[in-house]
Short mmCIF file of C-alpha atoms in Angstrom, two decimals:
data_model
loop_
_atom_site.label_atom_id
_atom_site.label_comp_id
_atom_site.label_asym_id
_atom_site.label_seq_id
_atom_site.Cartn_x
_atom_site.Cartn_y
_atom_site.Cartn_z
CA ALA A 24 -0.86 11.84 -14.77
CA GLN A 25 0.86 10.75 -11.63
CA SER A 26 2.35 7.30 -11.92
CA VAL A 27 4.74 4.90 -10.34
CA THR A 28 6.49 2.22 -12.36
CA GLN A 29 8.15 -0.89 -11.04
CA PRO A 30 9.54 -2.48 -14.18
CA ASP A 31 10.39 -5.84 -12.65
CA ILE A 32 7.43 -8.09 -11.90
CA HIS A 33 9.48 -10.92 -10.38
CA ILE A 34 13.12 -11.13 -9.33
CA THR A 35 15.02 -14.14 -7.99
CA VAL A 36 18.32 -13.71 -6.18
CA SER A 37 20.52 -16.09 -4.28
CA GLU A 38 20.70 -15.86 -0.53
CA GLY A 39 23.61 -13.62 0.44
CA ALA A 40 23.59 -11.80 -2.89
CA SER A 41 22.90 -8.10 -3.27
CA LEU A 42 19.52 -6.77 -4.33
CA GLU A 43 18.25 -3.76 -6.20
CA LEU A 44 14.58 -3.18 -6.92
CA ARG A 45 13.74 -0.42 -9.35
CA CYS A 46 11.13 2.30 -9.00
CA ASN A 47 10.46 5.24 -11.30
CA TYR A 48 7.90 7.96 -10.82
CA SER A 49 6.50 10.72 -12.93
CA TYR A 50 5.95 14.10 -11.30
CA GLY A 51 6.89 17.68 -11.91
CA ALA A 52 8.05 18.32 -8.38
CA THR A 53 9.71 16.17 -5.76
CA PRO A 54 7.18 13.82 -4.25
CA TYR A 55 7.22 11.97 -0.99
CA LEU A 56 8.46 8.44 -1.65
CA PHE A 57 7.95 5.18 0.18
CA TRP A 58 8.86 1.52 -0.03
CA TYR A 59 6.54 -1.04 1.52
CA VAL A 60 6.95 -4.79 1.94
CA GLN A 61 4.17 -7.37 1.95
CA SER A 62 4.82 -10.83 3.32
CA PRO A 63 2.49 -13.61 2.13
CA GLY A 64 -0.97 -13.29 3.63
CA GLN A 65 -0.12 -10.05 5.39
CA GLY A 66 -0.77 -6.37 5.00
CA LEU A 67 1.90 -3.93 3.92
CA GLN A 68 4.63 -2.66 6.22
CA LEU A 69 6.67 0.48 5.69
CA LEU A 70 10.37 -0.17 4.97
CA LEU A 71 11.52 3.41 4.50
CA LYS A 72 10.49 6.84 3.31
CA TYR A 73 11.98 9.92 1.70
CA PHE A 74 10.65 13.42 2.17
CA SER A 75 13.67 15.67 1.66
CA GLY A 76 17.32 16.08 2.56
CA ASP A 77 19.85 13.29 2.26
CA THR A 78 19.05 11.32 -0.88
CA LEU A 79 20.17 8.02 0.64
CA VAL A 80 17.72 6.81 3.25
CA GLN A 81 18.03 3.88 5.60
CA GLY A 82 15.12 1.67 6.52
CA ILE A 83 14.29 -1.35 8.58
CA LYS A 84 15.63 -4.86 7.99
CA GLY A 85 18.85 -3.55 6.45
CA PHE A 86 17.24 -1.92 3.41
CA GLU A 87 18.20 1.42 1.92
CA ALA A 88 16.98 3.48 -1.00
CA GLU A 89 18.46 6.29 -3.04
CA PHE A 90 16.48 9.15 -4.52
CA LYS A 91 17.83 10.35 -7.86
CA ARG A 92 15.99 13.39 -9.12
CA SER A 93 17.69 13.37 -12.51
CA GLN A 94 16.45 9.84 -13.17
CA SER A 95 13.10 10.16 -11.33
CA SER A 96 14.05 7.01 -9.50
CA PHE A 97 13.90 5.67 -5.96
CA ASN A 98 15.55 2.25 -6.08
CA LEU A 99 15.60 -0.08 -3.11
CA ARG A 100 18.80 -1.91 -2.21
CA LYS A 101 20.10 -4.46 0.24
CA PRO A 102 23.73 -5.64 0.31
CA SER A 103 22.99 -9.24 1.32
CA VAL A 104 19.54 -10.80 1.19
CA HIS A 105 18.19 -13.38 3.60
CA TRP A 106 15.59 -16.05 2.89
CA SER A 107 13.16 -14.09 5.06
CA ASP A 108 13.29 -11.20 2.58
CA ALA A 109 11.15 -13.18 0.15
CA ALA A 110 8.05 -11.01 -0.22
CA GLU A 111 6.40 -8.49 -2.50
CA TYR A 112 7.75 -4.97 -2.52
CA PHE A 113 5.80 -1.87 -3.43
CA CYS A 114 7.06 1.57 -4.25
CA ALA A 115 4.65 4.40 -3.51
CA VAL A 116 4.51 8.15 -3.98
CA VAL A 117 2.53 11.06 -2.66
CA ARG A 118 2.63 14.27 -4.57
CA TYR A 119 3.73 17.16 -2.40
CA SER A 120 0.74 19.26 -1.33
CA SER A 121 -1.75 16.67 -2.55
CA ALA A 122 -3.06 15.24 0.65
CA SER A 123 -4.48 11.88 1.28
CA LYS A 124 -3.74 10.09 -1.99
CA ILE A 125 -0.87 7.71 -2.11
CA ILE A 126 -0.21 5.94 -5.39
CA PHE A 127 1.32 2.47 -5.37
CA GLY A 128 3.34 0.75 -8.04
CA SER A 129 2.30 -2.67 -9.25
CA GLY A 130 4.85 -4.42 -7.06
CA THR A 131 7.91 -6.62 -7.47
CA ARG A 132 7.86 -10.14 -6.14
CA LEU A 133 11.20 -11.22 -4.68
CA SER A 134 12.14 -14.89 -4.48
CA ILE A 135 15.28 -16.11 -2.74
CA ARG A 136 17.30 -18.99 -4.13
CA PRO A 137 18.89 -21.12 -1.36
CA ASN B 26 -1.82 -3.54 20.68
CA ALA B 27 -4.30 -4.41 17.89
CA GLY B 28 -3.46 -1.74 15.29
CA VAL B 29 -5.78 -2.05 12.27
CA THR B 30 -8.30 -4.88 12.45
CA GLN B 31 -10.27 -6.09 9.45
CA THR B 32 -13.17 -8.54 9.42
CA PRO B 33 -13.97 -10.91 7.90
CA LYS B 34 -10.70 -12.34 6.57
CA PHE B 35 -12.47 -14.39 3.93
CA GLN B 36 -15.89 -14.05 2.32
CA VAL B 37 -17.69 -15.64 -0.61
CA LEU B 38 -20.67 -13.84 -2.11
CA LYS B 39 -23.05 -14.43 -4.94
CA THR B 40 -23.54 -11.79 -7.60
CA GLY B 41 -26.01 -9.19 -6.40
CA GLN B 42 -25.54 -9.79 -2.69
CA SER B 43 -24.48 -6.97 -0.40
CA MET B 44 -22.02 -7.02 2.45
CA THR B 45 -19.90 -4.83 4.67
CA LEU B 46 -16.18 -5.17 5.31
CA GLN B 47 -15.33 -3.88 8.75
CA CYS B 48 -12.23 -1.90 9.67
CA ALA B 49 -11.29 -0.63 13.10
CA GLN B 50 -8.14 1.03 14.40
CA ASP B 51 -7.13 1.78 17.97
CA MET B 52 -4.33 4.29 17.26
CA ASN B 53 -6.53 7.39 17.18
CA HIS B 54 -5.63 7.98 13.54
CA GLU B 55 -7.58 10.63 11.72
CA TYR B 56 -6.90 9.25 8.25
CA MET B 57 -8.35 5.92 7.10
CA SER B 58 -8.57 4.37 3.66
CA TRP B 59 -9.60 1.30 1.71
CA TYR B 60 -7.55 -0.29 -1.07
CA ARG B 61 -8.12 -3.24 -3.30
CA GLN B 62 -5.23 -5.40 -4.48
CA ASP B 63 -5.40 -7.25 -7.75
CA PRO B 64 -2.59 -9.24 -9.42
CA GLY B 65 -0.28 -7.06 -11.47
CA MET B 66 -2.11 -3.87 -10.50
CA GLY B 67 -0.72 -3.07 -7.10
CA LEU B 68 -3.05 -1.36 -4.66
CA ARG B 69 -5.76 0.98 -5.85
CA LEU B 70 -7.46 3.47 -3.57
CA ILE B 71 -11.23 3.00 -3.26
CA HIS B 72 -12.29 5.57 -0.64
CA TYR B 73 -10.64 7.49 2.11
CA SER B 74 -11.49 9.63 5.11
CA VAL B 75 -9.54 12.42 6.80
CA GLY B 76 -11.70 12.40 9.91
CA ALA B 77 -15.05 11.50 11.38
CA GLY B 78 -17.88 12.64 9.14
CA ILE B 79 -15.60 13.23 6.14
CA THR B 80 -15.14 10.80 3.24
CA ASP B 81 -13.95 11.11 -0.33
CA GLN B 82 -13.48 8.98 -3.40
CA GLY B 83 -10.24 7.41 -4.54
CA GLU B 84 -9.32 5.91 -7.90
CA VAL B 85 -11.93 3.12 -8.08
CA PRO B 86 -14.98 4.10 -5.98
CA ASN B 87 -17.77 2.69 -8.14
CA GLY B 88 -19.80 -0.05 -6.45
CA TYR B 89 -18.58 0.84 -2.96
CA ASN B 90 -19.87 3.04 -0.17
CA VAL B 91 -18.19 4.19 3.02
CA SER B 92 -19.08 6.15 6.12
CA ARG B 93 -17.07 7.45 9.05
CA SER B 94 -19.24 8.00 12.09
CA THR B 95 -16.39 7.52 14.57
CA THR B 96 -12.62 7.99 14.47
CA GLU B 97 -12.09 4.28 15.06
CA ASP B 98 -14.30 2.67 12.40
CA PHE B 99 -14.40 2.88 8.62
CA PRO B 100 -16.66 0.21 7.07
CA LEU B 101 -16.72 -0.51 3.34
CA ARG B 102 -20.05 -1.52 1.84
CA LEU B 103 -20.59 -3.43 -1.36
CA LEU B 104 -24.12 -2.62 -2.44
CA SER B 105 -24.58 -5.26 -5.15
CA ALA B 106 -21.55 -7.49 -5.53
CA ALA B 107 -20.15 -8.23 -8.97
CA PRO B 108 -17.46 -10.73 -10.03
CA SER B 109 -15.21 -7.76 -10.88
CA GLN B 110 -15.11 -7.00 -7.16
CA THR B 111 -13.33 -10.27 -6.43
CA SER B 112 -10.15 -9.00 -4.80
CA VAL B 113 -8.18 -8.63 -1.61
CA TYR B 114 -9.21 -5.54 0.32
CA PHE B 115 -6.94 -3.66 2.68
CA CYS B 116 -7.82 -1.03 5.21
CA ALA B 117 -5.07 1.40 6.17
CA SER B 118 -4.79 4.29 8.59
CA SER B 119 -2.40 7.10 9.30
CA TYR B 120 -1.98 9.77 11.97
CA ALA B 121 -1.34 12.56 9.49
CA GLY B 122 -2.64 11.64 6.09
CA THR B 123 -0.38 10.14 3.51
CA ASN B 124 1.83 13.10 2.70
CA THR B 125 3.79 13.01 5.90
CA GLY B 126 3.03 9.82 7.72
CA GLU B 127 3.22 6.14 7.05
CA LEU B 128 0.19 3.97 6.45
CA PHE B 129 -0.61 1.15 8.86
CA PHE B 130 -2.34 -1.74 7.14
CA GLY B 131 -4.72 -4.43 8.26
CA GLU B 132 -4.11 -8.03 7.25
CA GLY B 133 -6.62 -7.92 4.44
CA SER B 134 -10.01 -9.37 3.54
CA ARG B 135 -10.19 -11.79 0.63
CA LEU B 136 -13.51 -11.50 -1.18
CA THR B 137 -14.75 -13.85 -3.89
CA VAL B 138 -17.88 -13.01 -5.86
CA LEU B 139 -19.39 -15.89 -7.80
#
């Protein structure tokens, strides 16, 4: 079955520290991959997406993610976090050629320590 | 520039009552969908539509109905509310389905069923 795993439920990092949020997926072929962010009381907003090509993709707000086929991973990174990055982050996948169904991970809540 | 608009933002129902969550988008998106968000479970797809007159089931469709009479509107109906339907509901739309385009989310509707 198609699945997306975000192994970390809650992460706390200090402001200015680097961040890596993990995402693993299970598919036979390369899926389309997304990271979304949800601020408190808001809907989700797309941070970045990967369809093909360069495995390191840049997104908004200084985030980047790297697709590693060998590890079935699509981890999100940021070199230096800001207090405003506190939010919940969701990894999502769409299986290539399977239209209209995007599967979300369970999310990782990020807290920022002053 | 409204984007995706959901109403109401908050609703309390008694078991057995029915109600409709409204969703409207002004971006001329063909694809629209409804998700529910529960703690620790991420977002789960309830129903989706790839265009006016076309709807299909997602992962958790039981207890919900949808219709798509216009491109702009995609209401979600709860026929007989149950406590298990207590959740936050998100409507999302996309110009090209979810395999090539990003989803645009509403701000959510928090439903409590007593």
